[in-house]
Amino acid sequence: MMSGSSRSERVYEALLCAYPKDFRAAYGPQMVQVFGDLCRAQRERTGLIGLALLWVRTVLDLLRTAASERTRTASGATFVLPVAGSPRMVRWGGAAAIVGSVFSLVATALTVSSVAYLKEPIPNALWAYQDGGSGYSPFIVLVHPIVSELLGTLAVLLFVTAFIGLYALVSRRSGGTALFGGLLMCVGFAMTVVFAASNAYRMAVIFDGRFGQIGTDPLMVVADLALPAFLGGALLLSFAAARTRALGAWSMLPLLLMFAGTVLRLVLIRSGLPVQHLPNAVQEGAVTLLLVHTPELVTNTGWVLLGWVMWRRSGEVPVDEGTPAAVPQGGGTQE
């Protein structure tokens, strides 16, 4: 569309895909040009901070107006994401939920086995290994925590993908609830990708023995931003799935198990059990260790059940139920 555009203009141009194709063709070039002028003026006046604030306002306004434009153009359509109603995305989401739960359980098992072998917190073992005072195997001290950390991050990415698949399932049955839930999940997915790259960098630093540089990674703040987006999107999509019974007779059970696991984890934390301090749990015996990881077992059971139901329901995604009125159905009028 534009030649020699700045980086901000190119990114903004890519974000315009949220608008309908006809709208982009008519107004896209002008919007990109105006935004580029605003960026240059804002940066000259207030620097990078002002430019960042402009981006925040612009993205929020873009999401709002794009949703409104697609709704108006499609005469009642309530989705902006291209995966809406896609049986393939529902299947991928179901598979992602199952594989993500497996990754999560394997990561937990690796962490527990490492701590059980080391009998001390992993960071302490890492420092001892760096100082040459550790008799532990490098595999236990380095590879185990690194692999478990990366598997855990991949599990989060797969869980977000699963909820995007759930959006694809409920989008044609629900209105704005599914729309905003899906948008939050996409934002969470993008932030989790950034966090995954940051996490890979931190693990490389650990493996290289440069422990003093672990705290210098500024991208770690993205994890704090991704969590509210993920939780908000999950709640909205869970509500939409329960209200529309998009998962059939199983509408509530997978979501209830996932919710119960989260609540149980919070209860255990408040009760004083060492949910976040595995070495203490290992030293206190197998019973305590089982209690500590009961929330994860419950939550992952919910993920597996959700993935199985979504996989089965992917072949039953209706073509005509909830189809936007802008899509003709044999010449008939759809309410």
mmCIF file of C-alpha atoms in Angstrom:
data_model
loop_
_atom_site.group_PDB
_atom_site.id
_atom_site.type_symbol
_atom_site.label_atom_id
_atom_site.label_comp_id
_atom_site.label_asym_id
_atom_site.label_seq_id
_atom_site.Cartn_x
_atom_site.Cartn_y
_atom_site.Cartn_z
ATOM 1 C CA MET A 1 0.000 0.000 0.000
ATOM 2 C CA MET A 2 2.764 2.422 0.953
ATOM 3 C CA SER A 3 6.370 2.738 -0.089
ATOM 4 C CA GLY A 4 9.096 3.870 2.314
ATOM 5 C CA SER A 5 6.736 3.813 5.288
ATOM 6 C CA SER A 6 8.139 3.933 8.787
ATOM 7 C CA ARG A 7 8.147 0.952 11.105
ATOM 8 C CA SER A 8 5.142 2.288 13.032
ATOM 9 C CA GLU A 9 3.214 2.777 9.824
ATOM 10 C CA ARG A 10 3.973 -0.764 8.653
ATOM 11 C CA VAL A 11 2.835 -2.244 11.959
ATOM 12 C CA TYR A 12 -0.321 -0.122 11.918
ATOM 13 C CA GLU A 13 -0.965 -1.148 8.326
ATOM 14 C CA ALA A 14 -0.795 -4.805 9.377
ATOM 15 C CA LEU A 15 -3.235 -4.173 12.242
ATOM 16 C CA LEU A 16 -5.798 -2.811 9.801
ATOM 17 C CA CYS A 17 -6.586 -6.416 8.851
ATOM 18 C CA ALA A 18 -9.089 -6.266 11.736
ATOM 19 C CA TYR A 19 -11.313 -4.124 9.479
ATOM 20 C CA PRO A 20 -13.394 -5.573 6.626
ATOM 21 C CA LYS A 21 -11.620 -5.839 3.273
ATOM 22 C CA ASP A 22 -13.775 -3.204 1.554
ATOM 23 C CA PHE A 23 -13.192 -0.773 4.413
ATOM 24 C CA ARG A 24 -9.418 -1.265 4.195
ATOM 25 C CA ALA A 25 -9.440 -0.728 0.455
ATOM 26 C CA ALA A 26 -11.375 2.528 0.793
ATOM 27 C CA TYR A 27 -9.775 4.099 3.858
ATOM 28 C CA GLY A 28 -6.618 2.091 4.640
ATOM 29 C CA PRO A 29 -3.999 4.235 2.829
ATOM 30 C CA GLN A 30 -5.379 7.460 4.286
ATOM 31 C CA MET A 31 -5.508 6.005 7.827
ATOM 32 C CA VAL A 32 -1.900 4.810 7.576
ATOM 33 C CA GLN A 33 -0.730 8.213 6.337
ATOM 34 C CA VAL A 34 -2.556 10.089 9.113
ATOM 35 C CA PHE A 35 -1.215 7.717 11.752
ATOM 36 C CA GLY A 36 2.328 8.155 10.453
ATOM 37 C CA ASP A 37 1.983 11.933 10.708
ATOM 38 C CA LEU A 38 0.664 11.605 14.268
ATOM 39 C CA CYS A 39 3.589 9.359 15.247
ATOM 40 C CA ARG A 40 6.166 11.794 13.910
ATOM 41 C CA ALA A 41 4.513 14.771 15.586
ATOM 42 C CA GLN A 42 4.082 12.960 18.908
ATOM 43 C CA ARG A 43 7.682 11.763 18.960
ATOM 44 C CA GLU A 44 8.990 15.264 18.266
ATOM 45 C CA ARG A 45 6.879 16.740 21.084
ATOM 46 C CA THR A 46 7.069 14.142 23.880
ATOM 47 C CA GLY A 47 9.548 11.482 22.765
ATOM 48 C CA LEU A 48 9.159 7.731 23.132
ATOM 49 C CA ILE A 49 6.797 7.943 26.117
ATOM 50 C CA GLY A 50 4.329 10.017 24.147
ATOM 51 C CA LEU A 51 4.654 7.662 21.189
ATOM 52 C CA ALA A 52 3.911 4.674 23.445
ATOM 53 C CA LEU A 53 0.803 6.386 24.835
ATOM 54 C CA LEU A 54 -0.338 7.159 21.301
ATOM 55 C CA TRP A 55 0.038 3.480 20.403
ATOM 56 C CA VAL A 56 -2.041 2.401 23.420
ATOM 57 C CA ARG A 57 -4.870 4.787 22.539
ATOM 58 C CA THR A 58 -4.705 3.829 18.876
ATOM 59 C CA VAL A 59 -4.831 0.061 19.454
ATOM 60 C CA LEU A 60 -7.782 0.354 21.844
ATOM 61 C CA ASP A 61 -9.635 2.580 19.399
ATOM 62 C CA LEU A 62 -8.783 0.242 16.511
ATOM 63 C CA LEU A 63 -10.235 -2.792 18.320
ATOM 64 C CA ARG A 64 -13.408 -0.898 19.184
ATOM 65 C CA THR A 65 -14.016 0.598 15.745
ATOM 66 C CA ALA A 66 -13.034 -2.580 13.879
ATOM 67 C CA ALA A 67 -15.535 -4.608 15.879
ATOM 68 C CA SER A 68 -18.201 -1.973 15.250
ATOM 69 C CA GLU A 69 -17.418 -1.823 11.522
ATOM 70 C CA ARG A 70 -17.527 -5.590 11.066
ATOM 71 C CA THR A 71 -20.776 -5.784 13.007
ATOM 72 C CA ARG A 72 -22.306 -3.034 10.858
ATOM 73 C CA THR A 73 -20.993 -4.494 7.599
ATOM 74 C CA ALA A 74 -22.166 -8.008 8.355
ATOM 75 C CA SER A 75 -25.581 -6.872 9.634
ATOM 76 C CA GLY A 76 -25.380 -8.480 13.016
ATOM 77 C CA ALA A 77 -22.191 -10.489 12.801
ATOM 78 C CA THR A 78 -20.424 -10.414 16.143
ATOM 79 C CA PHE A 79 -16.947 -11.615 15.318
ATOM 80 C CA VAL A 80 -13.827 -10.105 13.869
ATOM 81 C CA LEU A 81 -11.478 -13.075 13.955
ATOM 82 C CA PRO A 82 -11.091 -15.121 10.770
ATOM 83 C CA VAL A 83 -11.148 -18.414 12.730
ATOM 84 C CA ALA A 84 -14.780 -17.928 13.769
ATOM 85 C CA GLY A 85 -16.795 -21.063 13.019
ATOM 86 C CA SER A 86 -13.763 -22.932 11.664
ATOM 87 C CA PRO A 87 -13.988 -26.699 12.385
ATOM 88 C CA ARG A 88 -10.242 -26.973 11.769
ATOM 89 C CA MET A 89 -9.489 -24.367 14.441
ATOM 90 C CA VAL A 90 -11.795 -26.183 16.863
ATOM 91 C CA ARG A 91 -9.875 -29.427 16.224
ATOM 92 C CA TRP A 92 -6.523 -27.683 16.607
ATOM 93 C CA GLY A 93 -7.750 -26.087 19.825
ATOM 94 C CA GLY A 94 -8.839 -29.466 21.178
ATOM 95 C CA ALA A 95 -5.506 -31.044 20.293
ATOM 96 C CA ALA A 96 -3.660 -28.070 21.825
ATOM 97 C CA ALA A 97 -5.543 -28.513 25.112
ATOM 98 C CA ILE A 98 -4.584 -32.192 25.349
ATOM 99 C CA VAL A 99 -0.941 -31.731 24.319
ATOM 100 C CA GLY A 100 -0.617 -28.692 26.590
ATOM 101 C CA SER A 101 -1.837 -30.687 29.587
ATOM 102 C CA VAL A 102 0.719 -33.405 28.804
ATOM 103 C CA PHE A 103 3.510 -30.795 28.588
ATOM 104 C CA SER A 104 2.349 -29.276 31.869
ATOM 105 C CA LEU A 105 2.380 -32.609 33.685
ATOM 106 C CA VAL A 106 5.793 -33.553 32.263
ATOM 107 C CA ALA A 107 7.204 -30.165 33.298
ATOM 108 C CA THR A 108 5.844 -30.657 36.809
ATOM 109 C CA ALA A 109 7.269 -34.188 37.013
ATOM 110 C CA LEU A 110 10.706 -32.968 35.880
ATOM 111 C CA THR A 111 10.675 -30.149 38.414
ATOM 112 C CA VAL A 112 9.644 -32.435 41.263
ATOM 113 C CA SER A 113 12.210 -35.084 40.341
ATOM 114 C CA SER A 114 14.954 -32.462 40.120
ATOM 115 C CA VAL A 115 14.083 -31.008 43.511
ATOM 116 C CA ALA A 116 13.743 -34.470 45.063
ATOM 117 C CA TYR A 117 17.230 -35.326 43.852
ATOM 118 C CA LEU A 118 18.832 -32.010 44.760
ATOM 119 C CA LYS A 119 17.065 -31.686 48.144
ATOM 120 C CA GLU A 120 17.391 -27.924 47.894
ATOM 121 C CA PRO A 121 15.866 -25.117 45.819
ATOM 122 C CA ILE A 122 16.961 -25.214 42.185
ATOM 123 C CA PRO A 123 18.435 -21.645 42.243
ATOM 124 C CA ASN A 124 20.680 -22.663 45.173
ATOM 125 C CA ALA A 125 21.884 -25.702 43.235
ATOM 126 C CA LEU A 126 22.582 -23.516 40.201
ATOM 127 C CA TRP A 127 24.714 -21.113 42.224
ATOM 128 C CA ALA A 128 26.582 -24.006 43.846
ATOM 129 C CA TYR A 129 27.189 -25.529 40.419
ATOM 130 C CA GLN A 130 28.572 -22.238 39.117
ATOM 131 C CA ASP A 131 30.921 -21.893 42.090
ATOM 132 C CA GLY A 132 32.270 -25.390 41.527
ATOM 133 C CA GLY A 133 31.085 -26.655 44.891
ATOM 134 C CA SER A 134 28.345 -28.916 43.577
ATOM 135 C CA GLY A 135 28.735 -32.622 43.057
ATOM 136 C CA TYR A 136 25.492 -32.843 41.104
ATOM 137 C CA SER A 137 25.276 -33.972 37.524
ATOM 138 C CA PRO A 138 24.968 -31.103 34.991
ATOM 139 C CA PHE A 139 21.916 -32.895 33.606
ATOM 140 C CA ILE A 140 20.095 -32.595 36.918
ATOM 141 C CA VAL A 141 21.237 -29.068 37.735
ATOM 142 C CA LEU A 142 20.870 -27.504 34.291
ATOM 143 C CA VAL A 143 18.923 -29.572 31.782
ATOM 144 C CA HIS A 144 16.078 -30.652 34.056
ATOM 145 C CA PRO A 145 14.990 -27.137 35.155
ATOM 146 C CA ILE A 146 15.559 -25.700 31.694
ATOM 147 C CA VAL A 147 13.490 -28.384 29.946
ATOM 148 C CA SER A 148 10.706 -28.134 32.522
ATOM 149 C CA GLU A 149 10.630 -24.335 32.204
ATOM 150 C CA LEU A 150 10.430 -24.427 28.411
ATOM 151 C CA LEU A 151 7.784 -27.173 28.463
ATOM 152 C CA GLY A 152 5.739 -25.095 30.888
ATOM 153 C CA THR A 153 5.944 -22.083 28.585
ATOM 154 C CA LEU A 154 4.908 -24.193 25.583
ATOM 155 C CA ALA A 155 1.983 -25.506 27.632
ATOM 156 C CA VAL A 156 0.776 -21.942 28.230
ATOM 157 C CA LEU A 157 0.948 -21.204 24.484
ATOM 158 C CA LEU A 158 -1.058 -24.350 23.758
ATOM 159 C CA PHE A 159 -3.656 -23.483 26.393
ATOM 160 C CA VAL A 160 -4.171 -20.050 24.833
ATOM 161 C CA THR A 161 -4.517 -21.754 21.428
ATOM 162 C CA ALA A 162 -7.137 -24.062 22.949
ATOM 163 C CA PHE A 163 -9.213 -21.089 24.065
ATOM 164 C CA ILE A 164 -8.932 -19.559 20.588
ATOM 165 C CA GLY A 165 -10.322 -22.870 19.326
ATOM 166 C CA LEU A 166 -13.133 -22.547 21.868
ATOM 167 C CA TYR A 167 -13.820 -19.086 20.462
ATOM 168 C CA ALA A 168 -14.103 -20.627 16.992
ATOM 169 C CA LEU A 169 -16.714 -23.017 18.393
ATOM 170 C CA VAL A 170 -18.871 -20.491 20.257
ATOM 171 C CA SER A 171 -18.426 -17.453 17.996
ATOM 172 C CA ARG A 172 -21.448 -18.156 15.789
ATOM 173 C CA ARG A 173 -23.668 -18.875 18.775
ATOM 174 C CA SER A 174 -22.672 -15.997 21.020
ATOM 175 C CA GLY A 175 -22.427 -12.259 20.528
ATOM 176 C CA GLY A 176 -20.066 -9.703 21.982
ATOM 177 C CA THR A 177 -19.038 -11.972 24.861
ATOM 178 C CA ALA A 178 -17.261 -14.415 22.546
ATOM 179 C CA LEU A 179 -15.903 -11.548 20.443
ATOM 180 C CA PHE A 180 -14.122 -9.777 23.297
ATOM 181 C CA GLY A 181 -13.033 -13.074 24.814
ATOM 182 C CA GLY A 182 -11.434 -14.056 21.519
ATOM 183 C CA LEU A 183 -9.730 -10.689 21.159
ATOM 184 C CA LEU A 184 -8.290 -10.932 24.666
ATOM 185 C CA MET A 185 -7.015 -14.421 23.889
ATOM 186 C CA CYS A 186 -5.266 -13.159 20.742
ATOM 187 C CA VAL A 187 -3.630 -10.389 22.778
ATOM 188 C CA GLY A 188 -2.640 -12.967 25.392
ATOM 189 C CA PHE A 189 -1.214 -15.233 22.706
ATOM 190 C CA ALA A 190 0.943 -12.448 21.260
ATOM 191 C CA MET A 191 2.229 -11.496 24.710
ATOM 192 C CA THR A 192 2.923 -15.136 25.583
ATOM 193 C CA VAL A 193 5.004 -15.495 22.422
ATOM 194 C CA VAL A 194 7.086 -12.522 23.553
ATOM 195 C CA PHE A 195 7.383 -14.057 27.016
ATOM 196 C CA ALA A 196 8.401 -17.405 25.488
ATOM 197 C CA ALA A 197 11.229 -15.713 23.604
ATOM 198 C CA SER A 198 12.274 -13.948 26.802
ATOM 199 C CA ASN A 199 12.141 -17.216 28.730
ATOM 200 C CA ALA A 200 14.290 -18.968 26.132
ATOM 201 C CA TYR A 201 16.860 -16.184 26.531
ATOM 202 C CA ARG A 202 16.869 -16.562 30.313
ATOM 203 C CA MET A 203 17.328 -20.319 30.047
ATOM 204 C CA ALA A 204 20.252 -19.781 27.662
ATOM 205 C CA VAL A 205 21.796 -17.403 30.202
ATOM 206 C CA ILE A 206 21.401 -20.018 32.944
ATOM 207 C CA PHE A 207 22.873 -22.769 30.791
ATOM 208 C CA ASP A 208 25.828 -20.539 29.928
ATOM 209 C CA GLY A 209 26.472 -19.909 33.610
ATOM 210 C CA ARG A 210 25.891 -16.128 33.483
ATOM 211 C CA PHE A 211 23.448 -16.127 36.425
ATOM 212 C CA GLY A 212 24.011 -12.500 37.288
ATOM 213 C CA GLN A 213 22.305 -11.435 34.056
ATOM 214 C CA ILE A 214 19.035 -13.287 34.728
ATOM 215 C CA GLY A 215 17.368 -10.249 36.264
ATOM 216 C CA THR A 216 18.332 -7.906 33.419
ATOM 217 C CA ASP A 217 15.678 -9.114 30.964
ATOM 218 C CA PRO A 218 13.115 -6.274 30.593
ATOM 219 C CA LEU A 219 10.641 -8.459 28.691
ATOM 220 C CA MET A 220 9.671 -10.315 31.879
ATOM 221 C CA VAL A 221 7.068 -7.603 32.516
ATOM 222 C CA VAL A 222 5.116 -8.992 29.548
ATOM 223 C CA ALA A 223 4.157 -12.003 31.670
ATOM 224 C CA ASP A 224 2.360 -9.684 34.098
ATOM 225 C CA LEU A 225 0.416 -8.163 31.198
ATOM 226 C CA ALA A 226 -0.415 -11.468 29.507
ATOM 227 C CA LEU A 227 -2.005 -12.996 32.620
ATOM 228 C CA PRO A 228 -4.955 -10.537 32.900
ATOM 229 C CA ALA A 229 -5.635 -10.889 29.161
ATOM 230 C CA PHE A 230 -5.625 -14.681 29.440
ATOM 231 C CA LEU A 231 -7.832 -14.787 32.547
ATOM 232 C CA GLY A 232 -10.286 -12.236 31.173
ATOM 233 C CA GLY A 233 -10.579 -14.024 27.840
ATOM 234 C CA ALA A 234 -10.928 -17.394 29.568
ATOM 235 C CA LEU A 235 -13.771 -16.167 31.770
ATOM 236 C CA LEU A 236 -15.643 -14.571 28.866
ATOM 237 C CA LEU A 237 -15.292 -17.617 26.603
ATOM 238 C CA SER A 238 -16.198 -19.998 29.428
ATOM 239 C CA PHE A 239 -19.334 -17.976 30.108
ATOM 240 C CA ALA A 240 -20.219 -17.979 26.394
ATOM 241 C CA ALA A 241 -19.671 -21.748 26.144
ATOM 242 C CA ALA A 242 -21.808 -22.421 29.213
ATOM 243 C CA ARG A 243 -24.592 -20.066 28.124
ATOM 244 C CA THR A 244 -24.826 -21.433 24.580
ATOM 245 C CA ARG A 245 -24.079 -25.074 25.554
ATOM 246 C CA ALA A 246 -21.615 -25.129 22.674
ATOM 247 C CA LEU A 247 -19.905 -28.172 24.191
ATOM 248 C CA GLY A 248 -23.143 -30.128 24.328
ATOM 249 C CA ALA A 249 -23.901 -32.109 27.469
ATOM 250 C CA TRP A 250 -20.327 -31.507 28.637
ATOM 251 C CA SER A 251 -20.674 -27.720 28.614
ATOM 252 C CA MET A 252 -19.798 -27.120 32.241
ATOM 253 C CA LEU A 253 -17.690 -30.071 33.441
ATOM 254 C CA PRO A 254 -14.316 -29.246 31.775
ATOM 255 C CA LEU A 255 -14.605 -25.578 32.681
ATOM 256 C CA LEU A 256 -15.674 -26.385 36.247
ATOM 257 C CA LEU A 257 -12.679 -28.687 36.701
ATOM 258 C CA MET A 258 -10.292 -25.992 35.454
ATOM 259 C CA PHE A 259 -11.934 -23.398 37.708
ATOM 260 C CA ALA A 260 -11.900 -25.801 40.682
ATOM 261 C CA GLY A 261 -8.189 -26.489 40.202
ATOM 262 C CA THR A 262 -7.418 -22.766 40.208
ATOM 263 C CA VAL A 263 -9.522 -22.125 43.327
ATOM 264 C CA LEU A 264 -7.992 -25.129 45.096
ATOM 265 C CA ARG A 265 -4.514 -23.814 44.401
ATOM 266 C CA LEU A 266 -5.420 -20.450 45.932
ATOM 267 C CA VAL A 267 -6.909 -22.203 48.975
ATOM 268 C CA LEU A 268 -3.736 -24.242 49.482
ATOM 269 C CA ILE A 269 -1.583 -21.128 49.223
ATOM 270 C CA ARG A 270 -3.665 -19.350 51.877
ATOM 271 C CA SER A 271 -3.628 -22.427 54.099
ATOM 272 C CA GLY A 272 0.156 -22.315 54.280
ATOM 273 C CA LEU A 273 0.931 -25.479 52.337
ATOM 274 C CA PRO A 274 4.138 -25.060 50.299
ATOM 275 C CA VAL A 275 2.495 -24.811 46.902
ATOM 276 C CA GLN A 276 5.229 -22.549 45.592
ATOM 277 C CA HIS A 277 8.101 -24.096 47.577
ATOM 278 C CA LEU A 278 8.615 -27.613 46.295
ATOM 279 C CA PRO A 279 11.731 -28.446 48.347
ATOM 280 C CA ASN A 280 9.762 -28.121 51.600
ATOM 281 C CA ALA A 281 7.001 -30.275 50.140
ATOM 282 C CA VAL A 282 9.464 -32.987 49.143
ATOM 283 C CA GLN A 283 11.009 -33.023 52.579
ATOM 284 C CA GLU A 284 7.602 -33.292 54.251
ATOM 285 C CA GLY A 285 6.749 -36.485 52.406
ATOM 286 C CA ALA A 286 4.686 -37.917 49.569
ATOM 287 C CA VAL A 287 1.291 -37.058 51.083
ATOM 288 C CA THR A 288 2.051 -33.352 51.225
ATOM 289 C CA LEU A 289 3.566 -33.504 47.751
ATOM 290 C CA LEU A 290 0.359 -35.056 46.423
ATOM 291 C CA LEU A 291 -1.712 -32.341 48.089
ATOM 292 C CA VAL A 292 0.518 -29.649 46.633
ATOM 293 C CA HIS A 293 -0.012 -30.912 43.090
ATOM 294 C CA THR A 294 -3.694 -31.834 43.382
ATOM 295 C CA PRO A 295 -4.726 -28.464 41.838
ATOM 296 C CA GLU A 296 -2.532 -29.142 38.805
ATOM 297 C CA LEU A 297 -3.974 -32.634 38.396
ATOM 298 C CA VAL A 298 -7.531 -31.281 38.606
ATOM 299 C CA THR A 299 -6.825 -28.424 36.194
ATOM 300 C CA ASN A 300 -5.062 -30.649 33.661
ATOM 301 C CA THR A 301 -7.911 -33.154 33.843
ATOM 302 C CA GLY A 302 -10.200 -30.295 32.853
ATOM 303 C CA TRP A 303 -7.905 -29.396 29.936
ATOM 304 C CA VAL A 304 -7.832 -32.989 28.672
ATOM 305 C CA LEU A 305 -11.614 -33.284 28.900
ATOM 306 C CA LEU A 306 -12.082 -29.914 27.171
ATOM 307 C CA GLY A 307 -9.739 -30.970 24.357
ATOM 308 C CA TRP A 308 -11.523 -34.298 23.899
ATOM 309 C CA VAL A 309 -14.960 -32.659 23.760
ATOM 310 C CA MET A 310 -13.771 -29.947 21.350
ATOM 311 C CA TRP A 311 -12.201 -32.550 19.068
ATOM 312 C CA ARG A 312 -15.471 -34.478 18.957
ATOM 313 C CA ARG A 313 -17.564 -31.349 18.480
ATOM 314 C CA SER A 314 -15.359 -30.039 15.662
ATOM 315 C CA GLY A 315 -17.186 -32.243 13.174
ATOM 316 C CA GLU A 316 -20.534 -30.959 14.413
ATOM 317 C CA VAL A 317 -19.887 -27.229 13.988
ATOM 318 C CA PRO A 318 -23.101 -26.020 12.314
ATOM 319 C CA VAL A 319 -22.808 -24.254 9.012
ATOM 320 C CA ASP A 320 -26.117 -22.441 9.165
ATOM 321 C CA GLU A 321 -26.654 -21.923 12.893
ATOM 322 C CA GLY A 322 -25.941 -18.341 13.823
ATOM 323 C CA THR A 323 -24.579 -17.505 10.360
ATOM 324 C CA PRO A 324 -24.443 -13.723 9.924
ATOM 325 C CA ALA A 325 -27.278 -12.247 7.903
ATOM 326 C CA ALA A 326 -24.794 -10.876 5.372
ATOM 327 C CA VAL A 327 -24.083 -14.437 4.234
ATOM 328 C CA PRO A 328 -26.964 -15.518 1.963
ATOM 329 C CA GLN A 329 -28.662 -18.786 2.784
ATOM 330 C CA GLY A 330 -30.566 -19.832 -0.291
ATOM 331 C CA GLY A 331 -32.046 -16.410 -0.699
ATOM 332 C CA GLY A 332 -33.820 -16.568 2.655
ATOM 333 C CA THR A 333 -33.753 -13.897 5.331
ATOM 334 C CA GLN A 334 -32.119 -14.800 8.614
ATOM 335 C CA GLU A 335 -32.817 -13.095 11.884
#
